[in-house]
């Protein structure tokens, strides 16, 4: 009886160790509403910006689903807004790209939007937590 060779491969069909890949478990079903990774918070915009101009700017990184500029009660532009993409990873591509933060000759602030608005808001989807 010869000994088995050193460094023999594991038996075929051995399952990979559970939880070895990735630190956070991924949710199994995508939420019907846009996930935070699809939505950008864009600030520092010039007062003259239009939704169409932002649309044209961000379409290079993915399919723009909507552009939502924020105005005060008098109709004055507040200098920020949201851009939502059809693809999940498009917003990440934008934040990874330096060119995306340069708009109409001006540096703007581009980041992935958190679930709620900048002020917190009421959270449209309800709390994540224990179901009772």
mmCIF file with all atom_site columns, C-alpha atoms in Angstrom:
data_model
loop_
_atom_site.group_PDB
_atom_site.id
_atom_site.type_symbol
_atom_site.label_atom_id
_atom_site.label_alt_id
_atom_site.label_comp_id
_atom_site.label_asym_id
_atom_site.label_entity_id
_atom_site.label_seq_id
_atom_site.pdbx_PDB_ins_code
_atom_site.Cartn_x
_atom_site.Cartn_y
_atom_site.Cartn_z
_atom_site.occupancy
_atom_site.B_iso_or_equiv
_atom_site.pdbx_formal_charge
_atom_site.auth_seq_id
_atom_site.auth_comp_id
_atom_site.auth_asym_id
_atom_site.auth_atom_id
_atom_site.pdbx_PDB_model_num
ATOM 1   C CA . UNK A 1 1   ? 0.000   0.000  0.000   1.00 0.00 ? 1   UNK A CA 1
ATOM 2   C CA . UNK A 1 2   ? 1.629   3.171  -1.185  1.00 0.00 ? 2   UNK A CA 1
ATOM 3   C CA . UNK A 1 3   ? 0.797   6.338  0.824   1.00 0.00 ? 3   UNK A CA 1
ATOM 4   C CA . UNK A 1 4   ? -1.438  8.900  -0.900  1.00 0.00 ? 4   UNK A CA 1
ATOM 5   C CA . UNK A 1 5   ? 0.468   11.622 -2.776  1.00 0.00 ? 5   UNK A CA 1
ATOM 6   C CA . UNK A 1 6   ? 1.198   14.744 -0.792  1.00 0.00 ? 6   UNK A CA 1
ATOM 7   C CA . UNK A 1 7   ? -1.157  17.639 -1.587  1.00 0.00 ? 7   UNK A CA 1
ATOM 8   C CA . UNK A 1 8   ? -3.856  15.404 -3.039  1.00 0.00 ? 8   UNK A CA 1
ATOM 9   C CA . UNK A 1 9   ? -6.853  17.409 -4.262  1.00 0.00 ? 9   UNK A CA 1
ATOM 10  C CA . UNK A 1 10  ? -9.943  17.358 -2.043  1.00 0.00 ? 10  UNK A CA 1
ATOM 11  C CA . UNK A 1 11  ? -12.597 14.838 -3.016  1.00 0.00 ? 11  UNK A CA 1
ATOM 12  C CA . UNK A 1 12  ? -14.622 15.948 -6.012  1.00 0.00 ? 12  UNK A CA 1
ATOM 13  C CA . UNK A 1 13  ? -17.981 17.407 -5.090  1.00 0.00 ? 13  UNK A CA 1
ATOM 14  C CA . UNK A 1 14  ? -16.891 18.689 -1.686  1.00 0.00 ? 14  UNK A CA 1
ATOM 15  C CA . UNK A 1 15  ? -19.019 21.727 -0.879  1.00 0.00 ? 15  UNK A CA 1
ATOM 16  C CA . UNK A 1 16  ? -17.185 25.036 -0.429  1.00 0.00 ? 16  UNK A CA 1
ATOM 17  C CA . UNK A 1 17  ? -17.094 26.278 3.158   1.00 0.00 ? 17  UNK A CA 1
ATOM 18  C CA . UNK A 1 18  ? -20.244 28.216 3.983   1.00 0.00 ? 18  UNK A CA 1
ATOM 19  C CA . UNK A 1 19  ? -19.795 31.942 4.538   1.00 0.00 ? 19  UNK A CA 1
ATOM 20  C CA . UNK A 1 20  ? -16.240 31.935 3.274   1.00 0.00 ? 20  UNK A CA 1
ATOM 21  C CA . UNK A 1 21  ? -16.890 34.393 0.461   1.00 0.00 ? 21  UNK A CA 1
ATOM 22  C CA . UNK A 1 22  ? -17.934 37.973 1.237   1.00 0.00 ? 22  UNK A CA 1
ATOM 23  C CA . UNK A 1 23  ? -18.297 39.541 4.649   1.00 0.00 ? 23  UNK A CA 1
ATOM 24  C CA . UNK A 1 24  ? -21.981 40.473 4.527   1.00 0.00 ? 24  UNK A CA 1
ATOM 25  C CA . UNK A 1 25  ? -24.745 38.120 3.471   1.00 0.00 ? 25  UNK A CA 1
ATOM 26  C CA . UNK A 1 26  ? -26.434 39.394 0.339   1.00 0.00 ? 26  UNK A CA 1
ATOM 27  C CA . UNK A 1 27  ? -30.204 39.827 0.345   1.00 0.00 ? 27  UNK A CA 1
ATOM 28  C CA . UNK A 1 28  ? -31.760 37.218 -1.866  1.00 0.00 ? 28  UNK A CA 1
ATOM 29  C CA . UNK A 1 29  ? -34.477 39.299 -3.482  1.00 0.00 ? 29  UNK A CA 1
ATOM 30  C CA . UNK A 1 30  ? -33.808 42.729 -4.906  1.00 0.00 ? 30  UNK A CA 1
ATOM 31  C CA . UNK A 1 31  ? -36.146 45.362 -3.472  1.00 0.00 ? 31  UNK A CA 1
ATOM 32  C CA . UNK A 1 32  ? -38.706 46.637 -5.933  1.00 0.00 ? 32  UNK A CA 1
ATOM 33  C CA . UNK A 1 33  ? -37.767 50.238 -5.197  1.00 0.00 ? 33  UNK A CA 1
ATOM 34  C CA . UNK A 1 34  ? -34.383 51.434 -6.363  1.00 0.00 ? 34  UNK A CA 1
ATOM 35  C CA . UNK A 1 35  ? -31.591 50.191 -4.152  1.00 0.00 ? 35  UNK A CA 1
ATOM 36  C CA . UNK A 1 36  ? -29.233 52.788 -2.655  1.00 0.00 ? 36  UNK A CA 1
ATOM 37  C CA . UNK A 1 37  ? -26.473 51.745 -5.045  1.00 0.00 ? 37  UNK A CA 1
ATOM 38  C CA . UNK A 1 38  ? -28.505 52.920 -8.015  1.00 0.00 ? 38  UNK A CA 1
ATOM 39  C CA . UNK A 1 39  ? -29.126 56.389 -6.652  1.00 0.00 ? 39  UNK A CA 1
ATOM 40  C CA . UNK A 1 40  ? -26.674 59.269 -6.571  1.00 0.00 ? 40  UNK A CA 1
ATOM 41  C CA . UNK A 1 41  ? -26.771 62.336 -4.378  1.00 0.00 ? 41  UNK A CA 1
ATOM 42  C CA . UNK A 1 42  ? -25.353 65.230 -6.404  1.00 0.00 ? 42  UNK A CA 1
ATOM 43  C CA . UNK A 1 43  ? -24.542 68.536 -4.694  1.00 0.00 ? 43  UNK A CA 1
ATOM 44  C CA . UNK A 1 44  ? -22.675 71.740 -5.461  1.00 0.00 ? 44  UNK A CA 1
ATOM 45  C CA . UNK A 1 45  ? -24.552 72.106 -8.731  1.00 0.00 ? 45  UNK A CA 1
ATOM 46  C CA . UNK A 1 46  ? -24.683 75.456 -10.541 1.00 0.00 ? 46  UNK A CA 1
ATOM 47  C CA . UNK A 1 47  ? -27.965 77.362 -10.179 1.00 0.00 ? 47  UNK A CA 1
ATOM 48  C CA . UNK A 1 48  ? -28.455 77.198 -13.938 1.00 0.00 ? 48  UNK A CA 1
ATOM 49  C CA . UNK A 1 49  ? -28.372 73.381 -14.142 1.00 0.00 ? 49  UNK A CA 1
ATOM 50  C CA . UNK A 1 50  ? -31.238 71.562 -15.830 1.00 0.00 ? 50  UNK A CA 1
ATOM 51  C CA . UNK A 1 51  ? -32.380 67.981 -15.427 1.00 0.00 ? 51  UNK A CA 1
ATOM 52  C CA . UNK A 1 52  ? -31.556 67.409 -19.071 1.00 0.00 ? 52  UNK A CA 1
ATOM 53  C CA . UNK A 1 53  ? -27.980 68.630 -18.602 1.00 0.00 ? 53  UNK A CA 1
ATOM 54  C CA . UNK A 1 54  ? -27.459 66.205 -15.721 1.00 0.00 ? 54  UNK A CA 1
ATOM 55  C CA . UNK A 1 55  ? -29.075 63.434 -17.743 1.00 0.00 ? 55  UNK A CA 1
ATOM 56  C CA . UNK A 1 56  ? -26.624 64.045 -20.602 1.00 0.00 ? 56  UNK A CA 1
ATOM 57  C CA . UNK A 1 57  ? -23.692 64.154 -18.182 1.00 0.00 ? 57  UNK A CA 1
ATOM 58  C CA . UNK A 1 58  ? -24.409 60.928 -16.301 1.00 0.00 ? 58  UNK A CA 1
ATOM 59  C CA . UNK A 1 59  ? -25.643 58.791 -19.193 1.00 0.00 ? 59  UNK A CA 1
ATOM 60  C CA . UNK A 1 60  ? -22.009 57.861 -19.946 1.00 0.00 ? 60  UNK A CA 1
ATOM 61  C CA . UNK A 1 61  ? -21.901 55.705 -16.819 1.00 0.00 ? 61  UNK A CA 1
ATOM 62  C CA . UNK A 1 62  ? -25.248 53.925 -17.210 1.00 0.00 ? 62  UNK A CA 1
ATOM 63  C CA . UNK A 1 63  ? -28.888 54.188 -18.169 1.00 0.00 ? 63  UNK A CA 1
ATOM 64  C CA . UNK A 1 64  ? -30.304 57.193 -16.341 1.00 0.00 ? 64  UNK A CA 1
ATOM 65  C CA . UNK A 1 65  ? -33.702 56.318 -14.901 1.00 0.00 ? 65  UNK A CA 1
ATOM 66  C CA . UNK A 1 66  ? -34.564 59.709 -13.423 1.00 0.00 ? 66  UNK A CA 1
ATOM 67  C CA . UNK A 1 67  ? -33.093 63.067 -12.458 1.00 0.00 ? 67  UNK A CA 1
ATOM 68  C CA . UNK A 1 68  ? -34.662 64.787 -9.472  1.00 0.00 ? 68  UNK A CA 1
ATOM 69  C CA . UNK A 1 69  ? -33.488 68.340 -8.748  1.00 0.00 ? 69  UNK A CA 1
ATOM 70  C CA . UNK A 1 70  ? -34.517 69.911 -5.441  1.00 0.00 ? 70  UNK A CA 1
ATOM 71  C CA . UNK A 1 71  ? -36.119 73.354 -5.226  1.00 0.00 ? 71  UNK A CA 1
ATOM 72  C CA . UNK A 1 72  ? -37.198 75.526 -2.303  1.00 0.00 ? 72  UNK A CA 1
ATOM 73  C CA . UNK A 1 73  ? -40.759 76.751 -1.772  1.00 0.00 ? 73  UNK A CA 1
ATOM 74  C CA . UNK A 1 74  ? -40.134 79.808 -3.955  1.00 0.00 ? 74  UNK A CA 1
ATOM 75  C CA . UNK A 1 75  ? -38.984 77.635 -6.841  1.00 0.00 ? 75  UNK A CA 1
ATOM 76  C CA . UNK A 1 76  ? -35.302 78.473 -6.385  1.00 0.00 ? 76  UNK A CA 1
ATOM 77  C CA . UNK A 1 77  ? -32.863 75.652 -7.071  1.00 0.00 ? 77  UNK A CA 1
ATOM 78  C CA . UNK A 1 78  ? -31.232 74.426 -3.860  1.00 0.00 ? 78  UNK A CA 1
ATOM 79  C CA . UNK A 1 79  ? -28.018 73.275 -5.541  1.00 0.00 ? 79  UNK A CA 1
ATOM 80  C CA . UNK A 1 80  ? -28.502 69.527 -5.203  1.00 0.00 ? 80  UNK A CA 1
ATOM 81  C CA . UNK A 1 81  ? -30.512 66.643 -6.539  1.00 0.00 ? 81  UNK A CA 1
ATOM 82  C CA . UNK A 1 82  ? -30.638 62.914 -7.156  1.00 0.00 ? 82  UNK A CA 1
ATOM 83  C CA . UNK A 1 83  ? -29.808 60.832 -10.207 1.00 0.00 ? 83  UNK A CA 1
ATOM 84  C CA . UNK A 1 84  ? -31.196 57.288 -10.357 1.00 0.00 ? 84  UNK A CA 1
ATOM 85  C CA . UNK A 1 85  ? -29.772 54.659 -12.695 1.00 0.00 ? 85  UNK A CA 1
ATOM 86  C CA . UNK A 1 86  ? -31.378 51.572 -14.173 1.00 0.00 ? 86  UNK A CA 1
ATOM 87  C CA . UNK A 1 87  ? -28.286 49.449 -13.433 1.00 0.00 ? 87  UNK A CA 1
ATOM 88  C CA . UNK A 1 88  ? -27.281 48.549 -9.902  1.00 0.00 ? 88  UNK A CA 1
ATOM 89  C CA . UNK A 1 89  ? -23.581 49.264 -10.304 1.00 0.00 ? 89  UNK A CA 1
ATOM 90  C CA . UNK A 1 90  ? -23.816 52.464 -12.344 1.00 0.00 ? 90  UNK A CA 1
ATOM 91  C CA . UNK A 1 91  ? -23.791 54.785 -9.327  1.00 0.00 ? 91  UNK A CA 1
ATOM 92  C CA . UNK A 1 92  ? -20.669 53.035 -8.041  1.00 0.00 ? 92  UNK A CA 1
ATOM 93  C CA . UNK A 1 93  ? -19.011 53.548 -11.428 1.00 0.00 ? 93  UNK A CA 1
ATOM 94  C CA . UNK A 1 94  ? -19.769 57.253 -11.196 1.00 0.00 ? 94  UNK A CA 1
ATOM 95  C CA . UNK A 1 95  ? -18.282 57.624 -7.723  1.00 0.00 ? 95  UNK A CA 1
ATOM 96  C CA . UNK A 1 96  ? -15.200 55.704 -8.902  1.00 0.00 ? 96  UNK A CA 1
ATOM 97  C CA . UNK A 1 97  ? -14.743 58.089 -11.830 1.00 0.00 ? 97  UNK A CA 1
ATOM 98  C CA . UNK A 1 98  ? -13.095 61.453 -11.335 1.00 0.00 ? 98  UNK A CA 1
ATOM 99  C CA . UNK A 1 99  ? -14.595 62.843 -14.543 1.00 0.00 ? 99  UNK A CA 1
ATOM 100 C CA . UNK A 1 100 ? -18.097 62.335 -13.183 1.00 0.00 ? 100 UNK A CA 1
ATOM 101 C CA . UNK A 1 101 ? -17.492 64.989 -10.523 1.00 0.00 ? 101 UNK A CA 1
ATOM 102 C CA . UNK A 1 102 ? -16.543 67.598 -13.113 1.00 0.00 ? 102 UNK A CA 1
ATOM 103 C CA . UNK A 1 103 ? -19.695 69.138 -14.550 1.00 0.00 ? 103 UNK A CA 1
ATOM 104 C CA . UNK A 1 104 ? -19.970 72.229 -16.777 1.00 0.00 ? 104 UNK A CA 1
ATOM 105 C CA . UNK A 1 105 ? -16.452 73.350 -15.864 1.00 0.00 ? 105 UNK A CA 1
ATOM 106 C CA . UNK A 1 106 ? -17.105 73.020 -12.147 1.00 0.00 ? 106 UNK A CA 1
ATOM 107 C CA . UNK A 1 107 ? -16.348 70.394 -9.502  1.00 0.00 ? 107 UNK A CA 1
ATOM 108 C CA . UNK A 1 108 ? -19.517 68.964 -7.978  1.00 0.00 ? 108 UNK A CA 1
ATOM 109 C CA . UNK A 1 109 ? -20.065 66.620 -5.059  1.00 0.00 ? 109 UNK A CA 1
ATOM 110 C CA . UNK A 1 110 ? -21.208 63.173 -6.176  1.00 0.00 ? 110 UNK A CA 1
ATOM 111 C CA . UNK A 1 111 ? -21.887 60.337 -3.754  1.00 0.00 ? 111 UNK A CA 1
ATOM 112 C CA . UNK A 1 112 ? -24.073 57.270 -3.471  1.00 0.00 ? 112 UNK A CA 1
ATOM 113 C CA . UNK A 1 113 ? -27.327 58.321 -1.852  1.00 0.00 ? 113 UNK A CA 1
ATOM 114 C CA . UNK A 1 114 ? -28.230 56.687 1.421   1.00 0.00 ? 114 UNK A CA 1
ATOM 115 C CA . UNK A 1 115 ? -31.658 55.110 1.693   1.00 0.00 ? 115 UNK A CA 1
ATOM 116 C CA . UNK A 1 116 ? -33.236 58.208 3.204   1.00 0.00 ? 116 UNK A CA 1
ATOM 117 C CA . UNK A 1 117 ? -32.864 61.773 2.050   1.00 0.00 ? 117 UNK A CA 1
ATOM 118 C CA . UNK A 1 118 ? -30.157 64.084 3.408   1.00 0.00 ? 118 UNK A CA 1
ATOM 119 C CA . UNK A 1 119 ? -32.330 65.097 6.373   1.00 0.00 ? 119 UNK A CA 1
ATOM 120 C CA . UNK A 1 120 ? -33.309 61.588 7.428   1.00 0.00 ? 120 UNK A CA 1
ATOM 121 C CA . UNK A 1 121 ? -36.932 61.755 6.372   1.00 0.00 ? 121 UNK A CA 1
ATOM 122 C CA . UNK A 1 122 ? -39.484 59.128 7.274   1.00 0.00 ? 122 UNK A CA 1
ATOM 123 C CA . UNK A 1 123 ? -37.985 56.150 5.451   1.00 0.00 ? 123 UNK A CA 1
ATOM 124 C CA . UNK A 1 124 ? -40.271 54.838 2.759   1.00 0.00 ? 124 UNK A CA 1
ATOM 125 C CA . UNK A 1 125 ? -39.639 51.148 3.304   1.00 0.00 ? 125 UNK A CA 1
ATOM 126 C CA . UNK A 1 126 ? -39.975 50.923 7.060   1.00 0.00 ? 126 UNK A CA 1
ATOM 127 C CA . UNK A 1 127 ? -37.349 49.875 9.548   1.00 0.00 ? 127 UNK A CA 1
ATOM 128 C CA . UNK A 1 128 ? -35.021 46.984 9.007   1.00 0.00 ? 128 UNK A CA 1
ATOM 129 C CA . UNK A 1 129 ? -35.228 44.896 12.114  1.00 0.00 ? 129 UNK A CA 1
ATOM 130 C CA . UNK A 1 130 ? -37.007 42.041 13.760  1.00 0.00 ? 130 UNK A CA 1
ATOM 131 C CA . UNK A 1 131 ? -40.369 41.136 12.360  1.00 0.00 ? 131 UNK A CA 1
ATOM 132 C CA . UNK A 1 132 ? -42.772 40.667 15.206  1.00 0.00 ? 132 UNK A CA 1
#
